[in-house]
Tab-separated table of C-alpha atoms in Angstrom:
chain	number	residue	atom	x	y	z
A	7	MET	CA	4.468	43.726	-16.455
A	8	PRO	CA	2.355	41.143	-18.326
A	9	SER	CA	-1.375	41.520	-17.802
A	10	GLY	CA	-1.645	37.912	-16.539
A	11	SER	CA	0.816	38.574	-13.693
A	12	ALA	CA	-0.981	41.800	-12.813
A	13	ASP	CA	-4.313	39.998	-12.657
A	14	ILE	CA	-2.919	37.286	-10.365
A	15	SER	CA	-1.305	39.905	-8.126
A	16	SER	CA	-4.518	41.877	-7.831
A	17	ILE	CA	-6.496	38.701	-7.058
A	18	LEU	CA	-4.054	37.738	-4.302
A	19	ASP	CA	-4.244	41.270	-2.862
A	20	ARG	CA	-8.034	41.095	-2.765
A	21	ILE	CA	-7.890	37.694	-1.059
A	22	LEU	CA	-5.473	39.085	1.516
A	23	ASP	CA	-7.676	42.163	2.126
A	24	ALA	CA	-10.748	39.971	2.541
A	25	ALA	CA	-8.898	37.694	4.974
A	26	THR	CA	-7.772	40.601	7.147
A	27	ASP	CA	-11.396	41.735	7.439
A	28	ASN	CA	-12.203	38.446	9.175
A	29	LEU	CA	-12.077	38.950	12.967
A	30	ARG	CA	-10.542	35.524	13.653
A	31	ILE	CA	-7.799	35.988	11.094
A	32	ALA	CA	-7.197	39.530	12.367
A	33	LYS	CA	-6.786	38.147	15.885
A	34	ILE	CA	-4.248	35.584	14.634
A	35	LEU	CA	-2.325	38.328	12.828
A	36	VAL	CA	-2.201	40.406	16.023
A	37	GLN	CA	-0.899	37.390	17.945
A	38	MET	CA	1.801	37.014	15.290
A	39	GLY	CA	2.808	40.657	15.816
A	40	LEU	CA	1.310	41.991	12.558
A	41	ASP	CA	-0.952	44.977	11.999
A	42	PRO	CA	-4.252	43.782	10.456
A	43	ASP	CA	-4.736	47.197	8.821
A	44	ASN	CA	-1.386	47.081	7.078
A	45	VAL	CA	-0.667	43.531	6.016
A	46	THR	CA	1.471	42.700	3.002
A	47	TYR	CA	2.957	39.488	1.732
A	48	ASP	CA	6.431	40.795	2.473
A	49	ALA	CA	5.416	41.570	6.062
A	50	ILE	CA	3.970	38.072	6.533
A	51	PHE	CA	7.058	36.445	4.995
A	52	ASN	CA	9.461	38.518	7.076
A	53	ARG	CA	7.501	37.783	10.263
A	54	MET	CA	7.411	34.021	9.554
A	55	LEU	CA	11.131	34.094	8.835
A	56	GLU	CA	11.732	35.988	12.075
A	57	ILE	CA	9.704	33.420	14.047
A	58	PHE	CA	11.567	30.578	12.362
A	59	VAL	CA	15.000	32.052	13.084
A	60	HIS	CA	13.992	32.874	16.662
A	61	ASN	CA	12.992	29.246	17.300
A	62	ILE	CA	16.104	27.690	15.827
A	63	THR	CA	17.730	25.797	18.692
A	64	LEU	CA	19.932	22.728	18.839
A	65	ALA	CA	17.042	20.721	20.304
A	66	ASN	CA	14.663	21.787	17.533
A	67	LEU	CA	17.266	20.957	14.893
A	68	PHE	CA	17.476	17.406	16.229
A	69	ALA	CA	13.652	17.202	16.259
A	70	THR	CA	13.497	18.426	12.643
A	71	VAL	CA	16.012	15.836	11.456
A	72	GLY	CA	14.186	13.120	13.413
A	73	ALA	CA	10.876	14.135	11.833
A	74	GLY	CA	12.521	13.895	8.421
A	75	PHE	CA	13.552	10.293	9.070
A	76	PHE	CA	10.067	9.416	10.326
A	77	VAL	CA	8.533	10.850	7.156
A	78	ALA	CA	11.060	8.826	5.139
A	79	THR	CA	9.762	5.610	6.744
A	80	LEU	CA	6.358	6.267	5.130
A	81	LEU	CA	7.977	6.160	1.697
A	82	MET	CA	9.858	2.891	2.155
A	83	ARG	CA	8.506	-0.369	0.795
A	84	THR	CA	10.703	-2.882	2.616
A	85	MET	CA	11.196	-3.415	6.329
A	86	VAL	CA	14.988	-3.338	6.701
A	87	PRO	CA	15.563	0.265	5.522
A	88	LEU	CA	12.330	1.272	7.283
A	89	ARG	CA	13.615	-0.058	10.616
A	90	VAL	CA	16.990	1.642	10.111
A	91	ALA	CA	15.363	5.004	9.331
A	92	ASN	CA	13.007	4.573	12.288
A	93	MET	CA	15.926	3.898	14.641
A	94	ILE	CA	17.778	6.995	13.428
A	95	GLY	CA	14.611	9.069	13.862
A	96	CYS	CA	14.140	7.694	17.399
A	97	ALA	CA	17.748	8.574	18.255
A	98	PHE	CA	17.302	12.176	17.096
A	99	PHE	CA	14.019	12.545	18.985
A	100	ALA	CA	15.579	11.058	22.142
A	101	ILE	CA	18.368	13.659	21.925
A	102	PHE	CA	15.701	16.335	21.375
A	103	GLY	CA	13.914	15.174	24.529
A	104	ALA	CA	17.152	15.271	26.518
A	105	LEU	CA	18.134	18.755	25.286
A	106	SER	CA	14.661	20.167	25.856
A	107	ALA	CA	14.361	18.516	29.295
A	108	ASN	CA	11.248	16.642	28.140
A	109	VAL	CA	11.533	13.400	30.100
A	110	ALA	CA	8.469	11.734	28.536
A	111	THR	CA	9.736	12.288	24.972
A	112	PHE	CA	13.244	11.173	25.921
A	113	LEU	CA	12.078	7.915	27.540
A	114	LEU	CA	9.539	7.117	24.801
A	115	TYR	CA	12.016	7.263	21.929
A	116	LEU	CA	14.839	5.770	23.977
A	117	LEU	CA	12.681	2.681	24.643
A	118	MET	CA	11.714	2.455	20.966
A	119	LEU	CA	15.368	2.088	19.943
A	120	PRO	CA	15.991	-1.448	21.322
A	121	ILE	CA	12.571	-2.602	20.083
A	122	ASN	CA	13.393	-1.505	16.537
A	123	ALA	CA	16.895	-2.958	16.884
A	124	LEU	CA	15.440	-6.340	17.881
A	125	ARG	CA	13.001	-6.363	14.946
A	126	LEU	CA	15.768	-5.309	12.573
A	127	ARG	CA	17.982	-8.146	13.815
A	128	GLN	CA	15.152	-10.638	13.274
A	129	MET	CA	14.512	-9.330	9.781
A	130	LEU	CA	18.208	-9.465	8.853
A	131	LYS	CA	18.311	-13.073	10.022
A	132	LEU	CA	15.265	-13.796	7.902
A	133	VAL	CA	16.896	-12.231	4.832
A	134	LYS	CA	20.096	-14.177	5.428
A	135	LYS	CA	18.281	-17.487	5.738
A	136	ALA	CA	16.162	-16.677	2.692
A	137	ARG	CA	19.322	-16.167	0.662
A	138	HIS	CA	20.643	-19.490	1.862
A	139	ALA	CA	17.483	-21.122	0.534
A	140	ALA	CA	18.791	-20.725	-2.992
A	141	GLU	CA	21.908	-22.615	-1.915
A	142	GLY	CA	19.986	-25.532	-0.436
A	143	ASP	CA	19.842	-24.537	3.249
A	144	MET	CA	16.420	-25.842	4.291
A	145	SER	CA	16.675	-24.947	7.998
A	146	ILE	CA	13.810	-22.847	9.342
A	147	GLU	CA	15.378	-21.914	12.680
A	148	TRP	CA	15.162	-18.254	11.620
A	149	LEU	CA	11.351	-18.467	11.674
A	150	LYS	CA	11.093	-19.423	15.366
A	151	PRO	CA	11.146	-15.848	16.782
A	152	PHE	CA	7.928	-15.185	14.844
A	153	MET	CA	6.151	-18.288	16.195
A	154	THR	CA	4.224	-19.151	19.376
A	155	GLU	CA	4.415	-22.322	21.464
A	156	ARG	CA	1.643	-24.902	21.790
A	157	LYS	CA	1.531	-28.352	23.433
A	158	TYR	CA	-0.423	-31.479	22.466
A	159	ARG	CA	-1.079	-34.761	24.258
A	160	ARG	CA	-1.301	-38.228	22.786
A	161	GLY	CA	-4.621	-38.732	21.009
A	162	ASP	CA	-5.199	-35.031	20.275
A	163	THR	CA	-6.201	-34.169	16.710
A	164	LEU	CA	-4.411	-31.069	15.482
A	165	PHE	CA	-6.664	-30.645	12.445
A	166	LYS	CA	-8.690	-32.715	9.995
A	167	LEU	CA	-8.795	-33.040	6.239
A	168	GLY	CA	-10.866	-30.204	4.785
A	169	ASP	CA	-10.792	-28.024	7.929
A	170	PRO	CA	-10.212	-24.277	7.431
A	171	ALA	CA	-6.466	-23.636	7.569
A	172	LYS	CA	-5.212	-20.559	9.421
A	173	GLU	CA	-1.717	-21.467	10.631
A	174	MET	CA	1.439	-23.423	9.915
A	175	LEU	CA	3.114	-25.605	12.555
A	176	LEU	CA	6.696	-26.658	13.271
A	177	THR	CA	7.217	-29.767	15.409
A	178	VAL	CA	9.674	-29.417	18.303
A	179	THR	CA	9.134	-32.621	20.304
A	180	GLY	CA	6.804	-35.614	20.102
A	181	LYS	CA	5.410	-37.582	17.169
A	182	PHE	CA	2.458	-36.910	14.893
A	183	LEU	CA	0.657	-39.024	12.315
A	184	VAL	CA	-0.718	-38.020	8.915
A	185	LYS	CA	-3.669	-40.418	8.918
A	186	GLU	CA	-4.502	-40.394	5.192
A	187	ILE	CA	-1.055	-41.659	4.164
A	188	ASN	CA	-0.039	-43.250	7.498
A	189	VAL	CA	3.197	-41.244	7.756
A	190	GLU	CA	4.774	-40.319	11.090
A	191	ILE	CA	6.197	-36.831	11.595
A	192	GLY	CA	8.984	-36.256	14.094
A	193	PRO	CA	10.670	-33.155	15.530
A	194	GLY	CA	11.832	-30.421	13.153
A	195	ALA	CA	9.154	-30.929	10.507
A	196	LEU	CA	6.619	-28.503	9.068
A	197	MET	CA	2.909	-29.242	9.160
A	198	GLY	CA	0.071	-27.351	7.526
A	199	GLU	CA	2.177	-25.286	5.120
A	200	LEU	CA	0.282	-26.533	2.062
A	201	GLY	CA	-2.963	-25.050	3.373
A	202	PHE	CA	-1.323	-21.647	2.918
A	203	LEU	CA	-1.172	-22.244	-0.829
A	204	THR	CA	-4.572	-23.846	-1.472
A	205	PRO	CA	-7.128	-21.463	-3.043
A	206	ASP	CA	-9.674	-21.892	-0.231
A	207	ASN	CA	-7.109	-22.402	2.603
A	208	ARG	CA	-8.265	-25.924	3.510
A	209	ARG	CA	-6.305	-28.673	5.238
A	210	THR	CA	-4.904	-31.303	2.909
A	211	GLY	CA	-4.686	-34.017	5.560
A	212	THR	CA	-5.542	-35.089	9.121
A	213	ILE	CA	-2.815	-34.802	11.765
A	214	GLN	CA	-3.048	-36.673	15.074
A	215	CYS	CA	-0.667	-36.585	18.028
A	216	ILE	CA	0.654	-40.074	18.798
A	217	GLU	CA	3.263	-38.997	21.370
A	218	ASP	CA	3.065	-35.989	23.697
A	219	GLY	CA	4.829	-33.113	22.049
A	220	GLN	CA	5.340	-29.412	21.528
A	221	VAL	CA	4.899	-27.404	18.346
A	222	LEU	CA	5.493	-23.823	17.274
A	223	THR	CA	2.769	-22.096	15.279
A	224	ILE	CA	2.597	-19.072	12.994
A	225	THR	CA	-0.613	-17.712	11.509
A	226	TYR	CA	-1.026	-17.408	7.756
A	227	ASP	CA	-1.611	-13.664	8.206
A	228	ARG	CA	1.803	-13.295	9.844
A	229	LEU	CA	3.340	-15.611	7.269
A	230	LEU	CA	1.821	-13.525	4.474
A	231	GLU	CA	3.166	-10.358	6.076
A	232	ILE	CA	6.694	-11.786	6.166
A	233	TYR	CA	6.224	-13.128	2.641
A	234	PHE	CA	5.521	-9.679	1.212
A	235	GLN	CA	8.067	-7.861	3.377
A	236	ASP	CA	10.897	-9.723	1.703
A	237	PRO	CA	10.562	-11.351	-1.747
A	238	GLN	CA	13.488	-13.665	-0.960
A	239	PHE	CA	11.474	-15.246	1.828
A	240	GLY	CA	8.766	-15.903	-0.755
A	241	TYR	CA	11.287	-17.883	-2.775
A	242	TYR	CA	12.438	-19.683	0.378
A	243	PHE	CA	8.897	-20.678	1.273
A	244	LEU	CA	8.197	-21.907	-2.245
A	245	VAL	CA	11.322	-24.076	-2.053
A	246	LEU	CA	10.080	-25.583	1.215
A	247	THR	CA	6.592	-26.323	-0.099
A	248	SER	CA	7.951	-27.625	-3.398
A	249	GLN	CA	10.159	-30.007	-1.470
A	250	ARG	CA	7.121	-31.274	0.451
A	251	LEU	CA	5.154	-31.765	-2.777
A	252	LEU	CA	8.043	-33.655	-4.374
A	253	GLN	CA	8.291	-35.860	-1.293
A	254	ASN	CA	4.567	-36.611	-1.528
A	255	ILE	CA	4.868	-37.423	-5.229
A	256	ASP	CA	7.854	-39.700	-4.572
A	257	ARG	CA	5.928	-41.438	-1.786
A	258	LEU	CA	2.923	-42.004	-4.050
A	259	GLN	CA	5.126	-43.333	-6.849
A	260	LYS	CA	6.752	-45.834	-4.488
A	261	GLN	CA	3.341	-46.836	-3.159
A	262	LEU	CA	2.019	-47.383	-6.695
A	263	ALA	CA	5.124	-49.365	-7.600
A	264	THR	CA	4.627	-51.579	-4.544
A	265	GLU	CA	0.955	-52.144	-5.369
A	266	ARG	CA	1.775	-52.971	-9.016
A	267	ALA	CA	4.451	-55.424	-7.906
A	268	ALA	CA	1.982	-57.073	-5.532
A	269	THR	CA	-0.649	-57.281	-8.291
A	270	THR	CA	1.885	-58.796	-10.688
A	271	ASN	CA	2.902	-61.405	-8.132
A	272	ARG	CA	-0.743	-62.370	-7.493
A	273	THR	CA	-1.478	-62.806	-11.205
A	274	ALA	CA	1.771	-64.684	-11.954
């Protein structure tokens, strides 16, 4: 036998001998059914294998598979496969709870299944709509499940130019006015999305309610979370904001053209 292997073996034997001299470790060995005065690596291995085989049950097999899927969720970078793996893990743990007559475990993981299914459905809708963005579908109906409702009355100011921006809004009913450019916004329009892209997250205009209405809001933190969960949504959002910027540019160009025409007429 090579001297290196012999040295390692002797070191491990000394470590094992020293461990068995410890009263706490000796007590653990006795509880495991081992003799502290005659402990070998083969004896420990055989005893661990015996314990493992003795505890193999159908319920524990389901729990082991479920634990494997839960560990797999920690390695996943995107939400769709993570939700799928989580649902499978919950199903296995629910079966484990049923087979082991553990009502609390059974109910816990059984209730987690529809919650994960709902979130998965929402995420799949998001992915589908994000893909449609490349084809020109500019609807943002898919974003509504992630938003919260808020109501405004006539005369209310939603936010002012330069205010800190923390959320994006979608109009549902009512009318709103962008005061700086005197443009009315009706139902189905986004407001405050450009603040998400500005370096210091500041409002780029003042919005006032001119007719009682309802809006849906989503915080930039939630928007950022969705943005990074699915890169396609990032593209979708950029298309939306680019469209708004192009509309603003077109509006300014028409305004400049009108002012130039008026100046030309005055000087003619």
